Short mmCIF file of N, CA, C and O in Angstrom, two decimals:
data_model
loop_
_atom_site.label_atom_id
_atom_site.label_comp_id
_atom_site.label_asym_id
_atom_site.label_seq_id
_atom_site.Cartn_x
_atom_site.Cartn_y
_atom_site.Cartn_z
N MET A 1 0.82 -1.18 0.00
CA MET A 1 0.00 0.00 0.00
C MET A 1 0.87 1.25 0.00
O MET A 1 0.48 2.26 -0.55
N GLN A 2 2.03 1.20 0.55
CA GLN A 2 2.86 2.38 0.68
C GLN A 2 3.15 3.03 -0.67
O GLN A 2 3.15 4.24 -0.77
N THR A 3 3.37 2.25 -1.71
CA THR A 3 3.67 2.84 -3.00
C THR A 3 2.48 3.62 -3.55
O THR A 3 2.66 4.57 -4.29
N MET A 4 1.27 3.26 -3.19
CA MET A 4 0.09 4.00 -3.64
C MET A 4 0.01 5.37 -2.99
O MET A 4 -0.61 6.27 -3.52
N MET A 5 0.62 5.54 -1.84
CA MET A 5 0.50 6.78 -1.10
C MET A 5 1.62 7.76 -1.40
O MET A 5 1.57 8.88 -0.94
N ARG A 6 2.62 7.38 -2.13
CA ARG A 6 3.72 8.30 -2.43
C ARG A 6 3.16 9.45 -3.25
O ARG A 6 2.39 9.28 -4.16
N THR A 7 3.60 10.66 -2.91
CA THR A 7 2.99 11.83 -3.53
C THR A 7 3.94 12.68 -4.34
O THR A 7 3.50 13.63 -4.98
N ALA A 8 5.20 12.41 -4.33
CA ALA A 8 6.13 13.25 -5.07
C ALA A 8 7.22 12.38 -5.66
O ALA A 8 7.42 11.24 -5.27
N ALA A 9 7.93 12.96 -6.61
CA ALA A 9 9.00 12.21 -7.26
C ALA A 9 10.06 11.77 -6.27
O ALA A 9 10.70 10.75 -6.44
N ASN A 10 10.21 12.53 -5.20
CA ASN A 10 11.21 12.17 -4.20
C ASN A 10 10.71 11.11 -3.22
O ASN A 10 11.41 10.74 -2.30
N GLY A 11 9.48 10.62 -3.40
CA GLY A 11 8.95 9.56 -2.55
C GLY A 11 8.33 10.04 -1.26
O GLY A 11 8.06 9.24 -0.37
N ALA A 12 8.07 11.34 -1.13
CA ALA A 12 7.48 11.86 0.11
C ALA A 12 6.09 11.28 0.32
O ALA A 12 5.31 11.16 -0.62
N LEU A 13 5.81 10.93 1.53
CA LEU A 13 4.47 10.47 1.90
C LEU A 13 3.67 11.67 2.40
O LEU A 13 4.23 12.60 2.97
N PRO A 14 2.35 11.66 2.23
CA PRO A 14 1.56 12.82 2.64
C PRO A 14 1.41 12.91 4.15
O PRO A 14 1.44 11.92 4.86
N LEU A 15 1.24 14.13 4.60
CA LEU A 15 0.93 14.41 5.99
C LEU A 15 -0.58 14.21 6.15
O LEU A 15 -1.37 14.83 5.44
N ALA A 16 -0.97 13.34 7.07
CA ALA A 16 -2.39 13.12 7.34
C ALA A 16 -2.80 14.06 8.47
O ALA A 16 -2.22 14.02 9.56
N ILE A 17 -3.78 14.91 8.20
CA ILE A 17 -4.23 15.90 9.17
C ILE A 17 -5.62 15.47 9.65
O ILE A 17 -6.59 15.53 8.88
N THR A 18 -5.72 15.02 10.89
CA THR A 18 -7.03 14.64 11.41
C THR A 18 -7.73 15.88 11.94
O THR A 18 -7.09 16.78 12.50
N MET A 19 -9.05 15.94 11.77
CA MET A 19 -9.75 17.16 12.14
C MET A 19 -10.20 17.20 13.60
O MET A 19 -10.74 18.19 14.04
N GLY A 20 -9.93 16.15 14.35
CA GLY A 20 -10.36 16.17 15.75
C GLY A 20 -11.87 16.11 15.84
O GLY A 20 -12.54 15.53 14.99
N ASP A 21 -12.41 16.71 16.87
CA ASP A 21 -13.86 16.73 17.08
C ASP A 21 -14.50 17.58 15.99
O ASP A 21 -14.24 18.78 15.92
N PRO A 22 -15.32 17.00 15.12
CA PRO A 22 -15.92 17.79 14.05
C PRO A 22 -16.88 18.87 14.53
O PRO A 22 -17.22 19.78 13.77
N ALA A 23 -17.28 18.82 15.80
CA ALA A 23 -18.12 19.87 16.36
C ALA A 23 -17.29 20.92 17.09
O ALA A 23 -17.81 21.87 17.65
N GLY A 24 -15.97 20.76 17.05
CA GLY A 24 -15.06 21.69 17.71
C GLY A 24 -14.38 22.62 16.72
O GLY A 24 -14.87 22.84 15.62
N ILE A 25 -13.21 23.13 17.12
CA ILE A 25 -12.52 24.12 16.28
C ILE A 25 -11.52 23.51 15.30
O ILE A 25 -10.97 24.22 14.46
N GLY A 26 -11.30 22.21 15.38
CA GLY A 26 -10.34 21.57 14.48
C GLY A 26 -10.60 21.82 13.01
O GLY A 26 -9.68 22.21 12.27
N PRO A 27 -11.83 21.64 12.53
CA PRO A 27 -12.09 21.90 11.11
C PRO A 27 -11.80 23.34 10.70
O PRO A 27 -11.29 23.60 9.61
N GLU A 28 -12.08 24.30 11.60
CA GLU A 28 -11.79 25.71 11.29
C GLU A 28 -10.29 25.95 11.19
O GLU A 28 -9.82 26.68 10.31
N ILE A 29 -9.53 25.35 12.09
CA ILE A 29 -8.08 25.51 12.07
C ILE A 29 -7.51 24.95 10.77
O ILE A 29 -6.64 25.55 10.13
N ILE A 30 -8.02 23.79 10.36
CA ILE A 30 -7.56 23.19 9.10
C ILE A 30 -7.91 24.10 7.92
O ILE A 30 -7.07 24.32 7.03
N ALA A 31 -9.11 24.66 7.90
CA ALA A 31 -9.51 25.56 6.80
C ALA A 31 -8.61 26.78 6.75
O ALA A 31 -8.18 27.20 5.67
N GLN A 32 -8.30 27.35 7.90
CA GLN A 32 -7.43 28.52 7.93
C GLN A 32 -6.02 28.16 7.50
O GLN A 32 -5.37 28.91 6.77
N TRP A 33 -5.52 27.01 7.92
CA TRP A 33 -4.19 26.56 7.51
C TRP A 33 -4.14 26.35 6.00
O TRP A 33 -3.20 26.78 5.34
N ALA A 34 -5.17 25.71 5.46
CA ALA A 34 -5.20 25.43 4.02
C ALA A 34 -5.32 26.72 3.22
O ALA A 34 -4.79 26.80 2.10
N MET A 35 -5.97 27.72 3.76
CA MET A 35 -6.16 28.98 3.07
C MET A 35 -4.87 29.81 3.05
O MET A 35 -4.65 30.58 2.12
N ALA A 36 -4.04 29.63 4.05
CA ALA A 36 -2.80 30.41 4.12
C ALA A 36 -1.90 30.09 2.93
O ALA A 36 -1.65 28.93 2.63
N ALA A 37 -1.47 31.13 2.26
CA ALA A 37 -0.62 30.93 1.08
C ALA A 37 0.74 30.40 1.52
O ALA A 37 1.37 30.93 2.42
N SER A 38 1.15 29.33 0.89
CA SER A 38 2.45 28.76 1.18
C SER A 38 2.84 27.82 0.05
O SER A 38 2.13 26.89 -0.27
N VAL A 39 3.98 28.09 -0.54
CA VAL A 39 4.47 27.21 -1.59
C VAL A 39 5.20 26.02 -1.01
O VAL A 39 5.50 25.07 -1.70
N ASN A 40 5.46 26.05 0.28
CA ASN A 40 6.22 24.98 0.93
C ASN A 40 5.37 24.01 1.72
O ASN A 40 5.89 23.27 2.54
N LYS A 41 4.05 24.04 1.50
CA LYS A 41 3.19 23.09 2.22
C LYS A 41 3.57 21.67 1.80
O LYS A 41 3.73 21.39 0.62
N PRO A 42 3.70 20.78 2.76
CA PRO A 42 3.99 19.39 2.38
C PRO A 42 2.77 18.75 1.73
O PRO A 42 1.65 19.22 1.91
N PRO A 43 2.96 17.65 0.99
CA PRO A 43 1.80 16.91 0.50
C PRO A 43 0.94 16.54 1.71
O PRO A 43 1.47 16.15 2.75
N HIS A 44 -0.36 16.68 1.60
CA HIS A 44 -1.23 16.48 2.76
C HIS A 44 -2.60 15.97 2.34
O HIS A 44 -3.01 16.12 1.19
N VAL A 45 -3.28 15.40 3.32
CA VAL A 45 -4.67 14.97 3.15
C VAL A 45 -5.36 15.16 4.50
O VAL A 45 -4.80 14.86 5.55
N VAL A 46 -6.57 15.69 4.45
CA VAL A 46 -7.37 15.83 5.67
C VAL A 46 -8.11 14.52 5.87
O VAL A 46 -8.73 13.99 4.94
N VAL A 47 -8.04 13.98 7.06
CA VAL A 47 -8.75 12.76 7.41
C VAL A 47 -9.90 13.19 8.30
O VAL A 47 -9.68 13.61 9.44
N GLY A 48 -11.11 13.18 7.75
CA GLY A 48 -12.22 13.69 8.53
C GLY A 48 -13.56 13.52 7.84
O GLY A 48 -13.75 12.61 7.05
N ASP A 49 -14.46 14.45 8.13
CA ASP A 49 -15.82 14.44 7.60
C ASP A 49 -15.98 15.61 6.63
O ASP A 49 -15.69 16.76 6.97
N GLU A 50 -16.44 15.30 5.43
CA GLU A 50 -16.57 16.34 4.40
C GLU A 50 -17.54 17.44 4.81
O GLU A 50 -17.27 18.62 4.62
N GLY A 51 -18.67 17.08 5.37
CA GLY A 51 -19.65 18.09 5.76
C GLY A 51 -19.10 19.04 6.81
O GLY A 51 -19.28 20.26 6.71
N ALA A 52 -18.41 18.51 7.82
CA ALA A 52 -17.83 19.36 8.86
C ALA A 52 -16.78 20.29 8.27
O ALA A 52 -16.70 21.47 8.63
N LEU A 53 -15.97 19.77 7.35
CA LEU A 53 -14.94 20.59 6.73
C LEU A 53 -15.57 21.67 5.85
O LEU A 53 -15.13 22.82 5.87
N GLN A 54 -16.61 21.34 5.11
CA GLN A 54 -17.28 22.32 4.26
C GLN A 54 -17.90 23.44 5.11
O GLN A 54 -17.83 24.62 4.75
N ARG A 55 -18.50 23.08 6.25
CA ARG A 55 -19.07 24.10 7.14
C ARG A 55 -17.98 25.02 7.67
O ARG A 55 -18.16 26.24 7.75
N ALA A 56 -16.84 24.46 8.03
CA ALA A 56 -15.74 25.26 8.56
C ALA A 56 -15.19 26.20 7.48
O ALA A 56 -14.88 27.36 7.76
N ILE A 57 -15.07 25.70 6.27
CA ILE A 57 -14.60 26.53 5.15
C ILE A 57 -15.53 27.72 4.95
O ILE A 57 -15.09 28.86 4.77
N ALA A 58 -16.84 27.47 4.99
CA ALA A 58 -17.81 28.55 4.84
C ALA A 58 -17.73 29.52 6.00
O ALA A 58 -17.81 30.74 5.81
N LEU A 59 -17.54 29.00 7.21
CA LEU A 59 -17.49 29.83 8.41
C LEU A 59 -16.32 30.80 8.37
O LEU A 59 -16.46 31.97 8.74
N VAL A 60 -15.16 30.35 7.93
CA VAL A 60 -13.98 31.22 7.90
C VAL A 60 -13.86 31.99 6.59
O VAL A 60 -12.97 32.81 6.42
N GLY A 61 -14.77 31.74 5.65
CA GLY A 61 -14.76 32.45 4.38
C GLY A 61 -13.58 32.09 3.50
O GLY A 61 -13.08 32.92 2.75
N ALA A 62 -13.15 30.84 3.58
CA ALA A 62 -12.00 30.39 2.80
C ALA A 62 -12.42 30.07 1.37
O ALA A 62 -13.42 29.39 1.16
N PRO A 63 -11.66 30.54 0.38
CA PRO A 63 -11.97 30.20 -1.01
C PRO A 63 -11.36 28.85 -1.38
O PRO A 63 -10.48 28.75 -2.22
N LEU A 64 -11.83 27.82 -0.71
CA LEU A 64 -11.27 26.48 -0.90
C LEU A 64 -12.31 25.54 -1.48
O LEU A 64 -13.50 25.66 -1.19
N GLN A 65 -11.82 24.59 -2.25
CA GLN A 65 -12.66 23.50 -2.72
C GLN A 65 -12.10 22.21 -2.14
O GLN A 65 -10.89 22.00 -2.13
N VAL A 66 -12.99 21.35 -1.68
CA VAL A 66 -12.61 20.05 -1.12
C VAL A 66 -12.75 19.01 -2.22
O VAL A 66 -13.72 19.03 -2.99
N ARG A 67 -11.80 18.12 -2.28
CA ARG A 67 -11.89 16.99 -3.22
C ARG A 67 -11.63 15.71 -2.45
O ARG A 67 -10.59 15.55 -1.82
N ARG A 68 -12.62 14.82 -2.48
CA ARG A 68 -12.47 13.53 -1.80
C ARG A 68 -11.49 12.65 -2.55
O ARG A 68 -11.45 12.64 -3.77
N VAL A 69 -10.70 11.92 -1.77
CA VAL A 69 -9.77 10.94 -2.33
C VAL A 69 -10.20 9.57 -1.85
O VAL A 69 -10.96 9.44 -0.89
N GLY A 70 -9.70 8.53 -2.51
CA GLY A 70 -10.08 7.16 -2.19
C GLY A 70 -9.44 6.66 -0.90
O GLY A 70 -8.54 7.29 -0.33
N ASP A 71 -9.90 5.52 -0.45
CA ASP A 71 -9.42 4.93 0.80
C ASP A 71 -7.93 4.67 0.82
O ASP A 71 -7.31 4.66 1.87
N GLN A 72 -7.34 4.45 -0.34
CA GLN A 72 -5.89 4.25 -0.43
C GLN A 72 -5.22 5.51 -0.99
O GLN A 72 -4.15 5.45 -1.55
N LEU A 73 -5.91 6.63 -0.84
CA LEU A 73 -5.46 7.95 -1.28
C LEU A 73 -5.41 8.11 -2.80
O LEU A 73 -4.69 8.95 -3.32
N GLU A 74 -6.21 7.30 -3.49
CA GLU A 74 -6.32 7.47 -4.93
C GLU A 74 -6.87 8.88 -5.20
O GLU A 74 -7.80 9.31 -4.56
N GLY A 75 -6.27 9.55 -6.17
CA GLY A 75 -6.71 10.89 -6.53
C GLY A 75 -6.00 12.00 -5.76
O GLY A 75 -6.27 13.18 -5.99
N LEU A 76 -5.09 11.63 -4.87
CA LEU A 76 -4.40 12.65 -4.07
C LEU A 76 -3.54 13.55 -4.95
O LEU A 76 -3.56 14.78 -4.80
N HIS A 77 -2.77 12.96 -5.87
CA HIS A 77 -1.93 13.77 -6.77
C HIS A 77 -2.76 14.82 -7.48
O HIS A 77 -2.39 15.99 -7.55
N GLU A 78 -3.88 14.39 -8.04
CA GLU A 78 -4.74 15.28 -8.80
C GLU A 78 -5.32 16.38 -7.93
O GLU A 78 -5.37 17.54 -8.34
N ALA A 79 -5.76 16.04 -6.74
CA ALA A 79 -6.33 17.04 -5.83
C ALA A 79 -5.30 18.11 -5.49
O ALA A 79 -5.60 19.31 -5.52
N LEU A 80 -4.09 17.69 -5.18
CA LEU A 80 -3.03 18.65 -4.84
C LEU A 80 -2.65 19.49 -6.06
O LEU A 80 -2.46 20.70 -5.94
N ALA A 81 -2.54 18.86 -7.21
CA ALA A 81 -2.17 19.57 -8.43
C ALA A 81 -3.21 20.62 -8.81
O ALA A 81 -2.87 21.67 -9.36
N GLN A 82 -4.48 20.34 -8.51
CA GLN A 82 -5.56 21.28 -8.83
C GLN A 82 -5.73 22.36 -7.77
O GLN A 82 -6.58 23.24 -7.92
N GLY A 83 -4.97 22.29 -6.70
CA GLY A 83 -5.08 23.29 -5.65
C GLY A 83 -6.28 23.11 -4.76
O GLY A 83 -6.68 24.02 -4.05
N THR A 84 -6.88 21.91 -4.78
CA THR A 84 -8.01 21.64 -3.91
C THR A 84 -7.50 21.04 -2.60
O THR A 84 -6.35 20.64 -2.49
N LEU A 85 -8.36 20.99 -1.62
CA LEU A 85 -8.03 20.42 -0.32
C LEU A 85 -8.45 18.95 -0.31
O LEU A 85 -9.64 18.64 -0.32
N PRO A 86 -7.48 18.02 -0.34
CA PRO A 86 -7.84 16.61 -0.38
C PRO A 86 -8.42 16.14 0.96
O PRO A 86 -7.93 16.51 2.02
N LEU A 87 -9.46 15.33 0.87
CA LEU A 87 -10.13 14.82 2.06
C LEU A 87 -10.37 13.33 1.92
O LEU A 87 -10.89 12.87 0.90
N LEU A 88 -10.00 12.60 2.93
CA LEU A 88 -10.34 11.18 3.04
C LEU A 88 -11.48 11.10 4.04
O LEU A 88 -11.31 11.41 5.22
N GLN A 89 -12.67 10.72 3.56
CA GLN A 89 -13.84 10.57 4.43
C GLN A 89 -13.60 9.32 5.26
O GLN A 89 -13.71 8.21 4.77
N ALA A 90 -13.27 9.51 6.53
CA ALA A 90 -12.83 8.39 7.37
C ALA A 90 -13.86 7.96 8.40
O ALA A 90 -13.57 7.14 9.26
N CYS A 91 -15.05 8.52 8.32
CA CYS A 91 -16.10 8.17 9.28
C CYS A 91 -17.43 8.19 8.53
O CYS A 91 -17.50 8.66 7.40
N ALA A 92 -18.46 7.69 9.18
CA ALA A 92 -19.79 7.79 8.59
C ALA A 92 -20.13 9.27 8.47
O ALA A 92 -19.81 10.06 9.38
N PRO A 93 -20.72 9.70 7.35
CA PRO A 93 -21.06 11.12 7.20
C PRO A 93 -21.92 11.60 8.36
O PRO A 93 -22.88 10.94 8.77
N LEU A 94 -21.54 12.75 8.89
CA LEU A 94 -22.26 13.32 10.03
C LEU A 94 -23.43 14.15 9.54
O LEU A 94 -23.39 14.71 8.44
N PRO A 95 -24.48 14.28 10.36
CA PRO A 95 -25.63 15.08 9.94
C PRO A 95 -25.27 16.57 9.86
O PRO A 95 -24.42 17.06 10.62
N ALA A 96 -25.90 17.27 8.93
CA ALA A 96 -25.63 18.70 8.75
C ALA A 96 -26.03 19.52 9.97
O ALA A 96 -25.48 20.59 10.19
N ASN A 97 -26.96 19.01 10.76
CA ASN A 97 -27.41 19.76 11.93
C ASN A 97 -26.67 19.37 13.21
O ASN A 97 -27.15 19.63 14.31
N LEU A 98 -25.48 18.77 13.08
CA LEU A 98 -24.68 18.43 14.26
C LEU A 98 -24.42 19.71 15.04
O LEU A 98 -23.91 20.68 14.47
N PRO A 99 -24.76 19.76 16.32
CA PRO A 99 -24.58 21.00 17.08
C PRO A 99 -23.10 21.34 17.27
O PRO A 99 -22.32 20.52 17.74
N MET A 100 -22.73 22.54 16.87
CA MET A 100 -21.35 22.97 16.99
C MET A 100 -21.08 23.43 18.43
O MET A 100 -21.94 24.01 19.07
N GLY A 101 -19.89 23.14 18.90
CA GLY A 101 -19.50 23.60 20.22
C GLY A 101 -20.14 22.84 21.37
O GLY A 101 -20.10 23.29 22.51
N ARG A 102 -20.71 21.69 21.07
CA ARG A 102 -21.37 20.89 22.11
C ARG A 102 -20.87 19.45 22.04
O ARG A 102 -20.57 18.94 20.97
N ILE A 103 -20.82 18.82 23.18
CA ILE A 103 -20.41 17.42 23.23
C ILE A 103 -21.50 16.58 22.57
O ILE A 103 -22.68 16.75 22.85
N ASP A 104 -21.06 15.70 21.69
CA ASP A 104 -22.00 14.85 20.97
C ASP A 104 -21.30 13.52 20.70
O ASP A 104 -20.17 13.52 20.20
N ALA A 105 -21.95 12.42 21.04
CA ALA A 105 -21.34 11.11 20.88
C ALA A 105 -20.98 10.82 19.42
O ALA A 105 -19.96 10.19 19.14
N ARG A 106 -21.79 11.30 18.48
CA ARG A 106 -21.49 11.08 17.05
C ARG A 106 -20.20 11.77 16.65
O ARG A 106 -19.39 11.22 15.89
N ALA A 107 -19.98 12.97 17.16
CA ALA A 107 -18.76 13.70 16.86
C ALA A 107 -17.55 12.99 17.49
O ALA A 107 -16.49 12.88 16.86
N GLY A 108 -17.72 12.50 18.71
CA GLY A 108 -16.63 11.77 19.36
C GLY A 108 -16.28 10.50 18.61
O GLY A 108 -15.09 10.19 18.43
N ALA A 109 -17.27 9.78 18.16
CA ALA A 109 -17.02 8.56 17.39
C ALA A 109 -16.34 8.88 16.07
O ALA A 109 -15.44 8.16 15.63
N ALA A 110 -16.73 9.99 15.45
CA ALA A 110 -16.09 10.40 14.18
C ALA A 110 -14.63 10.77 14.42
O ALA A 110 -13.76 10.39 13.63
N ALA A 111 -14.36 11.51 15.48
CA ALA A 111 -12.98 11.89 15.80
C ALA A 111 -12.12 10.64 16.00
O ALA A 111 -11.00 10.55 15.49
N HIS A 112 -12.65 9.67 16.72
CA HIS A 112 -11.92 8.42 16.94
C HIS A 112 -11.67 7.69 15.63
O HIS A 112 -10.56 7.22 15.36
N ALA A 113 -12.69 7.60 14.78
CA ALA A 113 -12.54 6.90 13.50
C ALA A 113 -11.48 7.57 12.62
O ALA A 113 -10.71 6.88 11.95
N CYS A 114 -11.43 8.88 12.65
CA CYS A 114 -10.46 9.61 11.83
C CYS A 114 -9.03 9.39 12.32
O CYS A 114 -8.12 9.16 11.53
N VAL A 115 -8.84 9.44 13.63
CA VAL A 115 -7.50 9.18 14.18
C VAL A 115 -7.09 7.74 13.89
O VAL A 115 -5.95 7.48 13.48
N GLN A 116 -8.01 6.81 14.05
CA GLN A 116 -7.69 5.41 13.78
C GLN A 116 -7.32 5.20 12.32
O GLN A 116 -6.38 4.48 12.01
N ARG A 117 -8.04 5.85 11.41
CA ARG A 117 -7.73 5.71 9.98
C ARG A 117 -6.35 6.29 9.67
O ARG A 117 -5.58 5.71 8.90
N ALA A 118 -6.01 7.43 10.26
CA ALA A 118 -4.69 8.04 10.06
C ALA A 118 -3.59 7.12 10.60
O ALA A 118 -2.54 6.97 9.97
N ILE A 119 -3.84 6.50 11.74
CA ILE A 119 -2.87 5.54 12.30
C ILE A 119 -2.68 4.37 11.34
O ILE A 119 -1.55 3.97 11.07
N ASP A 120 -3.78 3.85 10.83
CA ASP A 120 -3.70 2.72 9.89
C ASP A 120 -2.89 3.11 8.65
O ASP A 120 -2.08 2.31 8.16
N LEU A 121 -3.12 4.31 8.14
CA LEU A 121 -2.35 4.76 6.97
C LEU A 121 -0.87 4.88 7.29
O LEU A 121 -0.02 4.49 6.50
N ALA A 122 -0.57 5.43 8.46
CA ALA A 122 0.84 5.59 8.86
C ALA A 122 1.52 4.24 9.03
O ALA A 122 2.67 4.06 8.61
N LEU A 123 0.83 3.30 9.60
CA LEU A 123 1.42 1.96 9.80
C LEU A 123 1.59 1.22 8.48
O LEU A 123 2.51 0.41 8.36
N ALA A 124 0.73 1.51 7.52
CA ALA A 124 0.83 0.84 6.23
C ALA A 124 2.04 1.35 5.46
O ALA A 124 2.56 0.72 4.58
#
């Protein structure tokens, strides 16, 4: 699996960024980081929930587009080359009405699933 995840000619592997609690500030921090201009950003993929990330992007007013990649990071090269924010949907999609800033078991389970998926990718 490791050869599928290589993202550059030099063999660099992508940085997996987990969004933490999707009802917390993690998605907003990721949106702000992705919006910051930097030519030196390492290859990266957000491991999280697309809906939570889209809400955070809208909240911070980031001119970003999210592009989902496959479970083995298929499509990562293309997403990065197009300037989109690659996302690996690592949990069951969360409801759009998930209360922000409140403890919710669904958000906790999603955070756990995302960290576990990132660990699995790193071990692979």
